[in-house]
Coordinates of C-alpha atoms in Angstrom, one line a residue:
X1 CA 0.0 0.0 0.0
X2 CA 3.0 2.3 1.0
X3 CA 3.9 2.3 -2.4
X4 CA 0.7 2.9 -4.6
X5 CA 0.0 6.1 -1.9
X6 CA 1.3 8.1 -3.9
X7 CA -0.9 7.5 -7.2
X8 CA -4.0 6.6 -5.2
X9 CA -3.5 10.0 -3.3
X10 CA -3.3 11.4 -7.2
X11 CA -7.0 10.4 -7.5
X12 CA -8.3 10.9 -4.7
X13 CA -7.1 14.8 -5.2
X14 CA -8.7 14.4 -8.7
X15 CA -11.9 13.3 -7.2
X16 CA -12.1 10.4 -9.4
X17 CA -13.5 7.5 -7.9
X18 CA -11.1 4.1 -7.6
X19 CA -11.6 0.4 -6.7
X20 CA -9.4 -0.6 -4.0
X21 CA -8.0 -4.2 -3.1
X22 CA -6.1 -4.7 0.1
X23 CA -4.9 -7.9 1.4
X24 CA -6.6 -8.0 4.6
X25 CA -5.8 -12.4 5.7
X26 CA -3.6 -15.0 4.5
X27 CA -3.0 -18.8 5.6
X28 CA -0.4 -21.2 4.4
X29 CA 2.0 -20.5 1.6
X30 CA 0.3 -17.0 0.2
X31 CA 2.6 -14.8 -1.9
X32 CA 1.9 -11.8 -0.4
X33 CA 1.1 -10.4 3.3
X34 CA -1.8 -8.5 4.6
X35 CA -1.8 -4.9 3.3
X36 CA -0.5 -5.7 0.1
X37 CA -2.8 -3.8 -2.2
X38 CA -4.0 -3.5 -5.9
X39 CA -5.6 -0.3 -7.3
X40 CA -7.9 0.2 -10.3
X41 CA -8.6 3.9 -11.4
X42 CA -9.3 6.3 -14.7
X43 CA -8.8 4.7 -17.9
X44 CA -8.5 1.3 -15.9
X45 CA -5.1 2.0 -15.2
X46 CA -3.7 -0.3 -12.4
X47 CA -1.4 0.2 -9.7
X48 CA -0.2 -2.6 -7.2
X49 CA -0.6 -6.2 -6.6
X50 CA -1.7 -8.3 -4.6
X51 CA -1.1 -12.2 -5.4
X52 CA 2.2 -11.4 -7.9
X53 CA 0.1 -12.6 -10.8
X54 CA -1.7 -15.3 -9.7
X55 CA -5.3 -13.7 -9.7
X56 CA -4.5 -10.1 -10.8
X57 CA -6.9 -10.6 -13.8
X58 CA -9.8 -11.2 -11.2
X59 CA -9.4 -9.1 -9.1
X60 CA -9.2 -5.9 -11.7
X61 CA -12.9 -7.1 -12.7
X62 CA -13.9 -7.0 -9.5
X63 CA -12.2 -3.7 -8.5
X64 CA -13.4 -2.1 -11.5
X65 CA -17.6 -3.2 -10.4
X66 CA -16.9 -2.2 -7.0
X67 CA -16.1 1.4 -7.9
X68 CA -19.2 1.7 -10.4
X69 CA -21.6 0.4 -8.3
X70 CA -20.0 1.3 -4.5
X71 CA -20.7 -2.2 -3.1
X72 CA -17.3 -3.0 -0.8
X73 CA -17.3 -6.9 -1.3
X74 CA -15.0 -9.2 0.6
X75 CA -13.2 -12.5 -1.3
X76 CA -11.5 -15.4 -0.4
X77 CA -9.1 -16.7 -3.3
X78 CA -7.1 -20.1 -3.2
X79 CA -6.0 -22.8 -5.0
X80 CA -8.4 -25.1 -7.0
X81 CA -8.1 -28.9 -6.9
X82 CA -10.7 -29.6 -9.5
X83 CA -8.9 -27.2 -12.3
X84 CA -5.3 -25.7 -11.3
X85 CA -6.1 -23.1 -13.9
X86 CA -9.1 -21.5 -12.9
X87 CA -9.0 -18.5 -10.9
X88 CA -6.9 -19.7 -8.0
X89 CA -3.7 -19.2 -6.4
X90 CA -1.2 -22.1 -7.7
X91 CA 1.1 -21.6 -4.1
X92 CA -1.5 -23.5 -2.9
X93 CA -2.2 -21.0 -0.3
X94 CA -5.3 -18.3 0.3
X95 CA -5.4 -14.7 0.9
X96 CA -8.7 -13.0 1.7
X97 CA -9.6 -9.8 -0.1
X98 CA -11.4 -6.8 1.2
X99 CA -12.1 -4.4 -2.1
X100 CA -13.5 -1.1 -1.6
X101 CA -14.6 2.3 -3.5
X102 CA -12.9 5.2 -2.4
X103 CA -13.8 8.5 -3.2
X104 CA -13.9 11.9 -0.9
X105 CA -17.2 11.1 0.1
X106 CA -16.7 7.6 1.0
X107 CA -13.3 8.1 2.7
X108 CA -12.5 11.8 4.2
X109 CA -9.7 10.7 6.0
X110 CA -7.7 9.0 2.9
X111 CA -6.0 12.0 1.3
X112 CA -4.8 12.9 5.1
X113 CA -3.6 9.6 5.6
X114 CA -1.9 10.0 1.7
X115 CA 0.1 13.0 2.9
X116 CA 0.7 11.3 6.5
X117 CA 2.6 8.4 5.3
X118 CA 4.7 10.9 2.0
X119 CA 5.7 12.9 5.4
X120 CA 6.6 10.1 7.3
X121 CA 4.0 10.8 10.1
X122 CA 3.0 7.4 11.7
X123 CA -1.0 6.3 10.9
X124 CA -3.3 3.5 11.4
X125 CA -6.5 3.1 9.3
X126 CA -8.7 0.7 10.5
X127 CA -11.4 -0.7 8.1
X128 CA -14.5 -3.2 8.5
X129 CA -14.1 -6.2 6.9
X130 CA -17.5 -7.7 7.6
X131 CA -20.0 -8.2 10.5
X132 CA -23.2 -5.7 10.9
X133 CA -21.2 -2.6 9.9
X134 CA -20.9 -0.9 7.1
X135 CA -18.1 -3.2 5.0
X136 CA -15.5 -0.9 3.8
X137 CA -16.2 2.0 6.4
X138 CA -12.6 3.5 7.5
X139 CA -11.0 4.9 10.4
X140 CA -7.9 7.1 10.0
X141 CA -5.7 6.9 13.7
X142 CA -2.9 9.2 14.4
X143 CA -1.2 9.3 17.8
X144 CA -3.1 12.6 18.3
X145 CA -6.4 12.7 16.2
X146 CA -8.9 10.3 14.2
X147 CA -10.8 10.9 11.2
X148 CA -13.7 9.0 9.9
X149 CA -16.0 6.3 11.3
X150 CA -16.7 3.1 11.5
X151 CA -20.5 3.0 12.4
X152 CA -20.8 3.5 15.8
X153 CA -19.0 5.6 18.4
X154 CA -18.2 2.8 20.5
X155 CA -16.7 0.4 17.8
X156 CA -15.0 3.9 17.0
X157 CA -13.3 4.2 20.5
X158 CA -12.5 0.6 20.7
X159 CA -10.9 0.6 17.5
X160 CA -8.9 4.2 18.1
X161 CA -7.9 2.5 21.2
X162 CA -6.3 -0.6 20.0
X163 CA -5.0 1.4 16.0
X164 CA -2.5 3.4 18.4
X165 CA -1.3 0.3 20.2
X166 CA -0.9 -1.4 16.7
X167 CA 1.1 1.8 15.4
X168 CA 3.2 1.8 18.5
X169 CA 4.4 -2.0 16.8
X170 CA 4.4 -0.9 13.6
X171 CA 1.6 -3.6 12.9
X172 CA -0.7 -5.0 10.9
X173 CA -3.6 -7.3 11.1
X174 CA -7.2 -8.3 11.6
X175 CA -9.0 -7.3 15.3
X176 CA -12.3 -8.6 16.1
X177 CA -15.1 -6.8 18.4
X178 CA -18.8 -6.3 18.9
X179 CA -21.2 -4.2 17.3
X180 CA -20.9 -1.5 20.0
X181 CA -17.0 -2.3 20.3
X182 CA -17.4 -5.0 22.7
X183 CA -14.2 -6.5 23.1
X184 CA -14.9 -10.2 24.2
X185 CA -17.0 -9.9 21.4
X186 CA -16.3 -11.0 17.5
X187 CA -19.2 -10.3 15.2
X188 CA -17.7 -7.3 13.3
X189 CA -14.0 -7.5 11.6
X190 CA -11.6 -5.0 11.6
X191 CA -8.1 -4.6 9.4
X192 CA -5.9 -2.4 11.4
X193 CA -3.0 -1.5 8.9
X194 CA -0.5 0.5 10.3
X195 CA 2.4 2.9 8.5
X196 CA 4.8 4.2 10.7
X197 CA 8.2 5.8 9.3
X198 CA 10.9 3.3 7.4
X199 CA 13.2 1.5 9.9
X200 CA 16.5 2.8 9.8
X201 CA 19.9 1.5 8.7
X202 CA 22.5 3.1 10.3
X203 CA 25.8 2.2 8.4
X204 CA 29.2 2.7 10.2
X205 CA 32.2 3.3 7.5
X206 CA 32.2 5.1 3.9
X207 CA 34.1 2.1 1.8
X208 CA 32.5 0.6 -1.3
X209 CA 31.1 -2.6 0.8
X210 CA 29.1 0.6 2.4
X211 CA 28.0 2.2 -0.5
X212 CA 26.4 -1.8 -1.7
X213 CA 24.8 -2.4 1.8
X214 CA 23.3 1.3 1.6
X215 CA 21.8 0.4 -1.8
X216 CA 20.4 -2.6 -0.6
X217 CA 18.8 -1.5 2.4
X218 CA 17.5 1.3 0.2
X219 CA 15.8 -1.3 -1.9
X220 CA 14.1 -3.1 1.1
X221 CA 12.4 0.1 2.1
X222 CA 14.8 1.1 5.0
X223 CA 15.6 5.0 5.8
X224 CA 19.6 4.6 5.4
X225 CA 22.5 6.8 6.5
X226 CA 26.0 5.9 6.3
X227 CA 28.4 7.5 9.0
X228 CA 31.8 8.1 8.8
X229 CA 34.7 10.2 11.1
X230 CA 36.5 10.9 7.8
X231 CA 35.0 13.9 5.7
X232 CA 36.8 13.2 2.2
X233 CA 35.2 9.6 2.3
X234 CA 31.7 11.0 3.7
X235 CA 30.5 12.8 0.7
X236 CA 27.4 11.7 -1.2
X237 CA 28.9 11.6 -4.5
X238 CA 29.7 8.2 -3.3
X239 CA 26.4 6.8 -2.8
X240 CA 23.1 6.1 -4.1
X241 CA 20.7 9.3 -4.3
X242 CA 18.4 9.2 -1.3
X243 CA 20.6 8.0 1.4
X244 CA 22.2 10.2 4.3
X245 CA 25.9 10.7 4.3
X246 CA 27.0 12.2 7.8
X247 CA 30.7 12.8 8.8
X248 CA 31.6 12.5 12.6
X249 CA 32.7 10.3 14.5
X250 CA 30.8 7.1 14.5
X251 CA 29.9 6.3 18.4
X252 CA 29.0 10.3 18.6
X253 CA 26.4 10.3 15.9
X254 CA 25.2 7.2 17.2
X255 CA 24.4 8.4 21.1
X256 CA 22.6 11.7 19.4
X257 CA 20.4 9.4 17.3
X258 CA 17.5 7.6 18.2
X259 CA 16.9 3.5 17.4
X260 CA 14.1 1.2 17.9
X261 CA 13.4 -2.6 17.6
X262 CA 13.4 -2.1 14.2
X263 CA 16.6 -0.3 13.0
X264 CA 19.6 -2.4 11.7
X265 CA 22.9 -1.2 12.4
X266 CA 26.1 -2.1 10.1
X267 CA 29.4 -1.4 11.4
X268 CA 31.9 -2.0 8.0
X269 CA 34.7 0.1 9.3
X270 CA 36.9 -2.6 11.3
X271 CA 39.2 0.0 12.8
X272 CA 39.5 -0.5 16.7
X273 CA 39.4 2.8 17.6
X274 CA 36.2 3.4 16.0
X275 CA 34.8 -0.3 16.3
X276 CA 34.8 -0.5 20.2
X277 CA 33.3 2.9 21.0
X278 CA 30.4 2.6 18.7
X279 CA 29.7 -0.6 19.5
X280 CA 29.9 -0.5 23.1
X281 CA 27.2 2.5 22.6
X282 CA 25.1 0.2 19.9
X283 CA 24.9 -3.3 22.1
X284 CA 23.4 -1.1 25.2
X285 CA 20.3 0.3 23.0
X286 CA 17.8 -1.2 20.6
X287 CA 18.0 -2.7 17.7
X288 CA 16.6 -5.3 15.4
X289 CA 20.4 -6.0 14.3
X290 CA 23.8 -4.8 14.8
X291 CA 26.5 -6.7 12.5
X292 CA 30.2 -6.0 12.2
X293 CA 32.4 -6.3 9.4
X294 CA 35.8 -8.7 9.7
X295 CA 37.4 -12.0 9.9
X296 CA 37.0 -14.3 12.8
X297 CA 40.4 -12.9 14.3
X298 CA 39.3 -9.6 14.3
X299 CA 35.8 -10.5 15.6
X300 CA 37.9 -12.4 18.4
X301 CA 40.2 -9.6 19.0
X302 CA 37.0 -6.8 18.7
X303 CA 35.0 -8.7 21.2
X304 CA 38.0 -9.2 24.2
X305 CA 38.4 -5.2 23.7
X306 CA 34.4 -4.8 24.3
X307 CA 34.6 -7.3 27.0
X308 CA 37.7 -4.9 28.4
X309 CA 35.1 -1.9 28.3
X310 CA 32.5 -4.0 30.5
X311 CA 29.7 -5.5 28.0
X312 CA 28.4 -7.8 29.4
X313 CA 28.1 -11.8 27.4
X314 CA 24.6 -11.1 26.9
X315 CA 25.7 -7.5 25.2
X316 CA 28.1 -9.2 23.3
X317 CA 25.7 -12.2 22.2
X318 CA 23.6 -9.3 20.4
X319 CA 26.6 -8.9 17.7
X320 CA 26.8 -10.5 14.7
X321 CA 30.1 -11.4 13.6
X322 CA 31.4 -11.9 11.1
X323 CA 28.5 -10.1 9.7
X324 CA 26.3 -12.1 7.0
X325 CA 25.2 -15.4 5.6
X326 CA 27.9 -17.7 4.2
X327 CA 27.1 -17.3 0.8
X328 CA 30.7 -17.2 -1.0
X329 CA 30.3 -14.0 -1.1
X330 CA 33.6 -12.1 -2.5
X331 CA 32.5 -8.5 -3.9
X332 CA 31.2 -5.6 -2.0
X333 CA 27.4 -6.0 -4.2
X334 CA 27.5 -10.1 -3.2
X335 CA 29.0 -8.8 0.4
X336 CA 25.6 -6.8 0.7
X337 CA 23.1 -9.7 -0.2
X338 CA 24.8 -11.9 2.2
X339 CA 24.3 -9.1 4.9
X340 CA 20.3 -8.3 3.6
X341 CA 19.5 -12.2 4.0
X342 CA 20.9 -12.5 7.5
X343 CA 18.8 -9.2 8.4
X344 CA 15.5 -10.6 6.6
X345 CA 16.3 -14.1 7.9
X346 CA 16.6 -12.9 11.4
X347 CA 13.9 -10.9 10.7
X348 CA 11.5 -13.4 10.5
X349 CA 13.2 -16.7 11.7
X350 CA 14.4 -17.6 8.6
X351 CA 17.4 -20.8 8.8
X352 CA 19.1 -19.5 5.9
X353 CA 19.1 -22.8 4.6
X354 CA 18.4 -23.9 0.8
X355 CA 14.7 -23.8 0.3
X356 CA 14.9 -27.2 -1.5
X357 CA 16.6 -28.7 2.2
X358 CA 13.6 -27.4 4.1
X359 CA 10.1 -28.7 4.6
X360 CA 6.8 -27.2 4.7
X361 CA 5.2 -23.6 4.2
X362 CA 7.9 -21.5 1.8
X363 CA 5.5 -18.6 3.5
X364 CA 5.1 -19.6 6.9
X365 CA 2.2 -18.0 8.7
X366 CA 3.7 -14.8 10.6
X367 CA 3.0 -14.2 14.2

């Protein structure tokens, strides 16, 4: 959805009305998670996706009757055992569909919400699925405000309520209450989808293995600055357009800066007297993951000079070092995948392991 905003906020200025599809439950192996999202406007041009091909066709009908005749409808697609090529997804999984009109009239809160996200400001919107309220009614939830409604103003507290817990996480998902807001209660469905500002990926040391892992990150939708003490490497000449290039020393932009369970943190630079400052500072604050570049003698020689400045094991346990998946890798561009799949495998409990080694789901259900 994050990335269609942008267009769909287009036509919502327009005041053209626009059939939208979100992604709103999946089980077993479907492609894509909830809040992936596939638009049909003017001219039936199409932004988006939602099943990577599998049911596209389908679901651009159905978008394009839901915003003629204003009817949100709910859909479940899967896979079909009597005839693999009907409409179905061929994963074998299923992912349920809510698809909606959206107009200014329909939705006040959307171009708000639009703007919210471009800016970076963190927003929930919370939409009825199904259950006696209006289907495709919308909520928008900032930290400080709400605009819209889902029906009722208790279902519209209780949903306020829980959207700014969910945006505290950064997360998305289906809530279930009753008709007043009840919440023991599950007769009405609600998809809370939150967007709060990219992670960031702080990256320690302007060398070309920096400038791949900054492009990279770019490209899995992380906010990424690379950091270094020494000005006539820290220029952005050197790296890809859109990422921050700081110069200072590395441990003093870090204690100015603020993480969170979601920011990764790279440290290429495998000098001592920047290594140990900065990471002592980075093991004592949050983080999703904090690697460091070297071979296993300098990883042994970093960690007895951290252990010297009085981390702790389980401080130490947070790093990982040598940083990356052992994937061969030899150039700074194969350097940087092996560092993005130990982030997204860590991520989500991946094993790094060949797919064609491992058994079950390729999409595991996410908790």
């Amino acid at each position: 959805m994050r990335d269609v905003l942008p267009v769909l906020g287009r036509w919502y200025a327009a005041g053209v009305p626009f059939g939208l599809a979100t992604v709103v439950e999946v089980s077993r192996s479907a492609p894509r998670d909830p809040g992936a999202a596939m638009a049909v406007g003017p001219d039936d041009e199409v932004v988006g996706s939602v099943s990577g091909g599998c049911i596209e066709g389908a679901v651009f009908e159905l978008a394009q009757a839901v915003a003629a005749d204003g009817e949100a409808r709910l859909e479940t697609f899967g896979y079909t055992d009597d005839d693999a090529f009907a409409v179905g997804l061929t994963c074998g999984g299923e992912i349920t569909l809510l698809v909606r009109a959206v107009t200014p009239e329909r939705d006040p809160g959307f171009g708000a919400v639009a703007d919210s996200v471009a800016a970076g400001e963190p927003v929930t919107v919370a939409t009825v699925t199904d259950g006696p309220a209006p289907r495709g009614a919308a909520l928008a939830v900032w930290p400080d405000r709400a605009l819209g409604s889902l029906g009722t103003s208790g279902l519209d507290a209780a949903v306020t309520a829980d959207a700014r817990g969910e945006l505290a996480l950064g997360a998305t998902g289906l809530r279930h209450y009753g008709p007043g807001g009840q919440r023991r209660e599950d007769a009405v469905s609600v998809f809370l989808q939150s967007f709060a500002p990219p992670p960031r990926m702080l990256v320690f040391g302007a060398i070309d293995y920096a400038a791949a892992v900054a492009r990279i990150g770019d490209f899995l939708g992380y906010r990424v600055t690379v950091c270094d003490a020494r000005p006539v490497f820290a220029t952005p000449r050197r790296f890809p357009e859109g990422v921050e290039v700081v110069a200072e020393w590395p441990h003093r932009y870090l204690r100015e800066t603020a993480t969170d369970e979601r920011t990764v943190i790279c440290v290429l630079t495998h000098d001592p007297k920047f290594d140990v400052p900065l990471l002592t500072e980075a093991l004592r604050r949050p983080a999703a993951y904090i690697g460091a570049m070297g071979s296993r003698r300098t990883h042994a020689d970093r960690a007895a000079r951290l252990a010297e400045a009085g981390l702790t094991a389980g401080e130490l346990s947070r790093l990982r070092s040598p940083v990356g998946l052992d994937l061969g890798a030899r150039t700074p561009e194969e350097v940087a995948v092996s560092v993005a799949a130990e982030i997204v495998a860590l991520r989500w409990g991946g094993t790094g392991a060949p797919l064609t080694t491992t058994e079950g789901a390729v999409h595991p259900r996410r908790s």
